[in-house]
Coordinates of C-alpha atoms in Angstrom, one line a residue:
X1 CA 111.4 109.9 90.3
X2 CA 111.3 113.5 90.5
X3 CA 110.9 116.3 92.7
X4 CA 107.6 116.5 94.9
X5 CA 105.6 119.3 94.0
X6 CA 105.9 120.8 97.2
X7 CA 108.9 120.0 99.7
X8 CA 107.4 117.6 102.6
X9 CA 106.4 119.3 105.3
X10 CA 106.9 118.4 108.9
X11 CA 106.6 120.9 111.2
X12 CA 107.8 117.7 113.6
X13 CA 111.3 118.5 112.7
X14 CA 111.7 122.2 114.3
X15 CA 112.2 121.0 117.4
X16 CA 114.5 118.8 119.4
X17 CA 112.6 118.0 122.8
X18 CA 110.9 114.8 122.4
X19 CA 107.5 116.5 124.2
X20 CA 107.7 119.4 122.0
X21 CA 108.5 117.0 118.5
X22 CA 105.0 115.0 120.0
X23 CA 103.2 117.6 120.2
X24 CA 103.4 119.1 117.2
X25 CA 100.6 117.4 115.5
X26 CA 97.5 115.7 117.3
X27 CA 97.3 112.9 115.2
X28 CA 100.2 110.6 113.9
X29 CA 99.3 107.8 111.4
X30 CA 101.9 105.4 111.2
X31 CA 101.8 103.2 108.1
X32 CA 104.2 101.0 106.4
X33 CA 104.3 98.0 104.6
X34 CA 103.5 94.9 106.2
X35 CA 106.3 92.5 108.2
X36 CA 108.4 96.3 108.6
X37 CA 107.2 96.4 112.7
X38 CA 104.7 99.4 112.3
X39 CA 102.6 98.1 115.5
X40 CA 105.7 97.8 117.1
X41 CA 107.0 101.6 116.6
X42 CA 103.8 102.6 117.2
X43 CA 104.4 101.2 120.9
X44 CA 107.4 102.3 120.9
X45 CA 106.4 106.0 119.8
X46 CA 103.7 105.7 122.6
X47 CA 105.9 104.7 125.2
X48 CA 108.2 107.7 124.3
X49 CA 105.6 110.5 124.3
X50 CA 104.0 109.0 127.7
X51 CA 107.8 109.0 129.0
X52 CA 107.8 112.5 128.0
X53 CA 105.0 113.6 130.1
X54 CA 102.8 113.4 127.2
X55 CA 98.7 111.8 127.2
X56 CA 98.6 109.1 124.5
X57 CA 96.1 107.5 123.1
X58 CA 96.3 104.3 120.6
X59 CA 94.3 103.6 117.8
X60 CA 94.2 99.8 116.0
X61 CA 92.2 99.7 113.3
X62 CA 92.8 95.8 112.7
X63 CA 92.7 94.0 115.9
X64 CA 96.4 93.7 116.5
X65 CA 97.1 92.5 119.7
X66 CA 100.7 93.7 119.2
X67 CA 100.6 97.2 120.7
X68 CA 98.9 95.2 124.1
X69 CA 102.0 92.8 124.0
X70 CA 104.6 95.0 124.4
X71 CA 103.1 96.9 127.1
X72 CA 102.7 93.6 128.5
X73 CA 98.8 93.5 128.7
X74 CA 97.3 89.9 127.4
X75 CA 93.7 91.9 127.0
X76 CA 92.5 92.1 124.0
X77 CA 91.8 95.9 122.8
X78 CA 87.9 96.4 121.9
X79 CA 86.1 99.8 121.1
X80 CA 85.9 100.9 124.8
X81 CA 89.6 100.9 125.2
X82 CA 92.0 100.1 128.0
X83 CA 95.3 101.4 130.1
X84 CA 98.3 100.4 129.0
X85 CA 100.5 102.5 131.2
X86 CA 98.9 104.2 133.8
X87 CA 99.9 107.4 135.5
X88 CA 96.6 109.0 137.4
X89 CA 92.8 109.0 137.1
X90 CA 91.1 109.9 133.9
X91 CA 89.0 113.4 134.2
X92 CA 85.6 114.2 132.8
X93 CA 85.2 117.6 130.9
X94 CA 81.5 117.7 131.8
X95 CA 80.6 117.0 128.5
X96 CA 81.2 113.3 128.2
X97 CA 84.7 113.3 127.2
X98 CA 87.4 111.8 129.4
X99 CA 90.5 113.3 129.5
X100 CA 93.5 110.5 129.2
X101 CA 96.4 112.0 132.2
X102 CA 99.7 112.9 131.5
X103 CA 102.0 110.2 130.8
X104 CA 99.2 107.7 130.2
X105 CA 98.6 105.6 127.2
X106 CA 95.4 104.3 126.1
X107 CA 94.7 102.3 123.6
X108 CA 91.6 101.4 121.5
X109 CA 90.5 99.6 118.6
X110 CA 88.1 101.7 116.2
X111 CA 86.0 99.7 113.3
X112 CA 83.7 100.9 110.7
X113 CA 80.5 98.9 112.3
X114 CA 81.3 100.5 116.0
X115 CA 81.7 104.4 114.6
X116 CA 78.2 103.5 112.5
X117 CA 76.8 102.0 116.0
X118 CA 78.2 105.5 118.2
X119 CA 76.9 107.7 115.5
X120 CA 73.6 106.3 114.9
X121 CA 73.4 106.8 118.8
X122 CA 74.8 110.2 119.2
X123 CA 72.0 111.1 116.7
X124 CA 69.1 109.0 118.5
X125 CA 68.9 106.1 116.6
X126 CA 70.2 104.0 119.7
X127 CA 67.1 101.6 119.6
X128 CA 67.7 100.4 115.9
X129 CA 71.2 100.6 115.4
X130 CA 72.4 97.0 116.3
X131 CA 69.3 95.8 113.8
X132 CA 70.3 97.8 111.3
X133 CA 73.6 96.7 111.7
X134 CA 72.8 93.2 111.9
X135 CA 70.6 93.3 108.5
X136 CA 73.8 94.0 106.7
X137 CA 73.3 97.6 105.7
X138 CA 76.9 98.6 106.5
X139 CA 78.0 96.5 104.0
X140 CA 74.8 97.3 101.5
X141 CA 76.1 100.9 101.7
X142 CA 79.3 100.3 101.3
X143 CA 78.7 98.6 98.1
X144 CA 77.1 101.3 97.0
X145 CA 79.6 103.9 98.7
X146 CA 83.2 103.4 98.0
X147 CA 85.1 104.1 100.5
X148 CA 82.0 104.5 103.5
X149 CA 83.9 102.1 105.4
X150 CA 87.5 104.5 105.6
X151 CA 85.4 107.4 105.9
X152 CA 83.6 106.2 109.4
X153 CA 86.8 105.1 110.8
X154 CA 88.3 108.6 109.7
X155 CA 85.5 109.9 110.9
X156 CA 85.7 108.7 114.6
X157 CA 89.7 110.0 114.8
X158 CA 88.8 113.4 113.7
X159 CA 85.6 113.6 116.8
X160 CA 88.6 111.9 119.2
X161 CA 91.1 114.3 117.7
X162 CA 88.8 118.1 118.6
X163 CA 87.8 116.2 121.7
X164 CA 91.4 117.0 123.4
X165 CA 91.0 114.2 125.2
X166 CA 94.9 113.1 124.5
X167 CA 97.9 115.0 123.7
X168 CA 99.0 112.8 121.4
X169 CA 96.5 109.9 119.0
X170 CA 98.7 107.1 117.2
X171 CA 96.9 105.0 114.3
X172 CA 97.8 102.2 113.2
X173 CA 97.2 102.4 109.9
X174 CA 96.2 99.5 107.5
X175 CA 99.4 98.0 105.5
X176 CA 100.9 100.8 102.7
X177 CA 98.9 99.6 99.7
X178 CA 95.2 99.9 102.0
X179 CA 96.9 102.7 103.7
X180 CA 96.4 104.9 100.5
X181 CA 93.0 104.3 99.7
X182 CA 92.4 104.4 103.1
X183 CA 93.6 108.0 103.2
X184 CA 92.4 109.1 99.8
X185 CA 88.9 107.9 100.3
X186 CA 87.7 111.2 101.8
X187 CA 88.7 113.3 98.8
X188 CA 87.0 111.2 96.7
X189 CA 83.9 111.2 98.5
X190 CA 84.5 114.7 98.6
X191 CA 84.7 115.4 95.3
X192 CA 81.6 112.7 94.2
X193 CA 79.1 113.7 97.0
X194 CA 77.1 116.9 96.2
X195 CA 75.3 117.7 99.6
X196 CA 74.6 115.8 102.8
X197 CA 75.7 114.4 105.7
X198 CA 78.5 111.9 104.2
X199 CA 80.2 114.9 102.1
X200 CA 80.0 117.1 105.5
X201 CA 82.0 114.2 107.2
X202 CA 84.0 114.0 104.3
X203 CA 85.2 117.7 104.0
X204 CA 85.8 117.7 108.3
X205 CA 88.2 114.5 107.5
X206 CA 90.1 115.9 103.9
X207 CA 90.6 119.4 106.6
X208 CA 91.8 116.8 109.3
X209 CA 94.3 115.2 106.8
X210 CA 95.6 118.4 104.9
X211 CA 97.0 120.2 108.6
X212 CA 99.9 119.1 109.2
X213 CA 99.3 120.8 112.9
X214 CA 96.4 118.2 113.4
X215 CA 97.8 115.4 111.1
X216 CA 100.9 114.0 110.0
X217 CA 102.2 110.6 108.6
X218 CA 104.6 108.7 110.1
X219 CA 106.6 105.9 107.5
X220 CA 107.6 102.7 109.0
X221 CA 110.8 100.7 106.9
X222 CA 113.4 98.6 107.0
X223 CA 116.8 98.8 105.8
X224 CA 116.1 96.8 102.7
X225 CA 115.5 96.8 99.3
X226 CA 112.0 96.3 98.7
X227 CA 110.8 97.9 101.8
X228 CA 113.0 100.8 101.0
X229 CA 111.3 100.7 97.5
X230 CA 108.3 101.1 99.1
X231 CA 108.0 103.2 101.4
X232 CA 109.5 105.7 98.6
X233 CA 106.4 105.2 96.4
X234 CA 104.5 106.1 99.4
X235 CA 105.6 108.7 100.6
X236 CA 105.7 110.4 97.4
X237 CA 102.1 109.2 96.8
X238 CA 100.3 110.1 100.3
X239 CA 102.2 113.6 99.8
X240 CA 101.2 113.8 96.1
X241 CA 97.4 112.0 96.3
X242 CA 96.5 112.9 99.9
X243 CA 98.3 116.4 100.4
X244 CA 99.5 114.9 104.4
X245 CA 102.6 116.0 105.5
X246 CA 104.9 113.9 106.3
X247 CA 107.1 113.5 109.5
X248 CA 110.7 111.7 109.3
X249 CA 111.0 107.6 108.2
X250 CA 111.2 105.4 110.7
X251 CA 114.0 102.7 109.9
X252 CA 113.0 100.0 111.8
X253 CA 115.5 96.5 112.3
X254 CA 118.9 98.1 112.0
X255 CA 122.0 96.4 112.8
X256 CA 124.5 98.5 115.1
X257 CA 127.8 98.3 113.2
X258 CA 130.7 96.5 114.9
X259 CA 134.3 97.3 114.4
X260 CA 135.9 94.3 115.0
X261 CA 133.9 92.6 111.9
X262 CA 137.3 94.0 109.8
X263 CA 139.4 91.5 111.8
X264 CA 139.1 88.0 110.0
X265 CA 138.1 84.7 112.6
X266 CA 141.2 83.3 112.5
X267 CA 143.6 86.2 113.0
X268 CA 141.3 87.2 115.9
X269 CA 141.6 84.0 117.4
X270 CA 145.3 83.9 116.7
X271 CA 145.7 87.1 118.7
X272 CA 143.7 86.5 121.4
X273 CA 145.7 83.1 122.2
X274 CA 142.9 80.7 122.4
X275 CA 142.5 77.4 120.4
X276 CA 138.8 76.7 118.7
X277 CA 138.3 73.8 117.4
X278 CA 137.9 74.2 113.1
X279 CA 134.1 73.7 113.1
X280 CA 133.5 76.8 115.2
X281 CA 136.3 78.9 114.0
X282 CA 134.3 78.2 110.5
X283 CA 130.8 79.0 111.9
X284 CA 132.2 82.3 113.4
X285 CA 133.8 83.3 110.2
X286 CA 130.3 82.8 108.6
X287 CA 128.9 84.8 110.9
X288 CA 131.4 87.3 110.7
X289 CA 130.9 87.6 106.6
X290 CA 126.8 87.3 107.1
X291 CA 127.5 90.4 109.5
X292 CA 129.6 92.4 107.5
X293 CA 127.4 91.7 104.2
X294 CA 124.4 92.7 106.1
X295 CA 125.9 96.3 107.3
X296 CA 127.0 96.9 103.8
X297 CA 123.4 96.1 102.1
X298 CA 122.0 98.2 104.9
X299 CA 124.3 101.5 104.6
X300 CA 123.2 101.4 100.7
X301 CA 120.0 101.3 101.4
X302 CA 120.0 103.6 104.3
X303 CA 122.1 106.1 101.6
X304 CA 119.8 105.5 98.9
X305 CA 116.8 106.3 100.7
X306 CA 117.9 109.4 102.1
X307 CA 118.6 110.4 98.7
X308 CA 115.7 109.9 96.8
X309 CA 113.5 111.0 99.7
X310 CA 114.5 114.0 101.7
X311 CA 113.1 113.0 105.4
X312 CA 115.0 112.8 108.1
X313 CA 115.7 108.9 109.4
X314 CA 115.0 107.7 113.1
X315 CA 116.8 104.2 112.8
X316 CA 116.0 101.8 115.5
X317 CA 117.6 98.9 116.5
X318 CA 117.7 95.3 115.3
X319 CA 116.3 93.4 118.6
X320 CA 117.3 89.5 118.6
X321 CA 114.6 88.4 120.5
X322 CA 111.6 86.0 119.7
X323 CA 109.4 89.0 120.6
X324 CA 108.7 92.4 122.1
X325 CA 107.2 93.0 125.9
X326 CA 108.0 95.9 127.9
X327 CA 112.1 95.3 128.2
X328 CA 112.7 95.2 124.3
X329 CA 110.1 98.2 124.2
X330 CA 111.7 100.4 126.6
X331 CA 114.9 99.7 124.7
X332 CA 113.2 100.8 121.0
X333 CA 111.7 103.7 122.8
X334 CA 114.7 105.1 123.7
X335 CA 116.4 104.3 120.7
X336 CA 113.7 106.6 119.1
X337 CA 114.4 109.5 121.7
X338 CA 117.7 109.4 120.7
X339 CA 116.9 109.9 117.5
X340 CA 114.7 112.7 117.9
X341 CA 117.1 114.1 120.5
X342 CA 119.6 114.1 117.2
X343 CA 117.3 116.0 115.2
X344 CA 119.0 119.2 113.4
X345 CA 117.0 122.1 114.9
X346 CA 116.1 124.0 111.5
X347 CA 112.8 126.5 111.2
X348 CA 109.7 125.2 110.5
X349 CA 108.7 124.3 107.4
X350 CA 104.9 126.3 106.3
X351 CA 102.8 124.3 104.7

């Protein structure tokens, strides 16, 4: 694979305070392919910027109750939103918008029938909406629009994005393969729409997408082949297709190494003067080998994806736990702002 056309650009990476490295771009899509832990980091990137001092605001875009889970809410998310971590009273500009405090994180869910049902109101067409909805003409339109649906959703994070109503907005983005059209569905509509108000939306959301001080894409992994494969194609893709700048790769899953893997079961045991029984001196030797295969696999991966895709890495943790509430988030979260923390301090990048 060759050379991107133009380096990737993340102005993310100028800076080493973890407020400052959120706060370089309004909007952070995280994508990835699925079963990598995207909802997960986006949690855990949330729980970070709120530590940070930072106003965050989370948007699902496919009914995940994951993000909910780990701050350990059992709410489902809907279109209004809710507090996940609270830290003072929301404030009202005057104009409607409520401004999400410092070190809060909100999250929301955002579908394409909700943004038609707002947007039909904000332009007073309250009274017919739901029955236009409930005929089916979203999805008349969208067979006749390509793409309508993405541009809606896109749509609704641009009007939250100019609102200023959080420092910092996190999608989670559909798995990589949607995640492309997803993204590239504005610059088609773009470039097929000659007038109106669908190529106006479209233009505001190709602008949103090509700042990287308003927009960047965040690329969730795993230290594996095929995910590694992946999320190679995709960046190269998004950066190629989409013209987003990219921020670094998220390597999600990875096992700390351990030293004392060079040391084989039984001379360990030897040493330490203890007597196992041959089943379990067996079964720890297997696990010993499983261990030390798995850190080898994962530095060549982790080598060979910093070679064919020049992004700096935030690796986080393997967790060995059934599943994540707020003590295994707190744990990837600061694995993440030690990672950032890390971060060479190099100038910015210009688009």
């Amino acid at each position: 694979m060759g050379a991107p056309t133009r380096g990737p650009d993340t102005t993310l990476l100028g800076v080493m305070e973890i407020s400052a490295f959120c706060s370089q771009s309004r909007v952070l899509i995280v994508a990835g392919k699925g079963g990598v832990g995207k909802t997960t980091m986006v949690a855990a990137l949330a729980h970070m910027a709120a530590l940070a001092g930072l106003s965050v605001l989370v948007v699902e875009l496919e009914g995940r109750t994951g993000v909910a889970t780990a701050f350990g809410s059992e709410e489902p998310l809907d279109y209004a939103g809710s507090v996940l971590r609270a830290a003072g009273a929301e404030m009202d500009d005057g104009e409607g918008t409520r401004s999400i405090p410092k070190g809060t994180v909100r999250a929301r869910t955002i579908t394409p029938d909700d943004a038609l049902l707002e947007y039909l109101a904000d332009h007073g067409m309250r009274r017919i909406s739901k029955r236009l909805l409930s005929s089916g003409i979203v999805d008349i339109v969208a067979g006749a629009i390509p793409g309508i649906r993405d541009i809606l959703v896109l749509g609704k994070v641009k009007q939250i994005e100019r609102s200023g109503m959080a420092d910092l907005v996190l999608v989670d983005a559909p798995a990589t393969g949607h995640t492309m059209t997803f993204l590239s569905s504005a610059g088609g509509l773009l470039d097929a729409a000659r007038g109106g108000p669908i190529r106006s939306q479209a233009a505001d959301v190709v602008a949103l997408l090509s700042d990287p001080k308003r927009c960047q894409v965040a690329l969730v992994t795993l230290p594996e082949e095929m995910p590694v494969n992946e999320v190679i194609e995709a960046a190269y893709q998004l950066e190629d297709k989409v013209g987003i700048a990219l921020g670094p790769v998220i390597v999600n899953g990875c096992y700390p190494p351990l030293d004392s893997l060079d040391t084989p079961t039984e001379e360990a045991v030897r040493a330490a003067g203890v007597a196992l029984g041959t089943d379990l001196v067996d079964a720890l030797e297997a696990a010993r080998r499983f261990r030390v295969t798995r850190q080898e696999l994962q530095g060549d991966q982790l080598g060979r994806l910093a070679h064919q895709l020049p992004l700096p890495q935030l690796r986080v943790p393997f967790l060995f736990t059934a599943s994540i509430g707020p003590e295994e988030l707190g744990v990837l979260s600061s694995a993440l702002a030690d990672g950032v923390e890390a971060l060479s301090d190099p100038a910015p990048v210009s688009p």
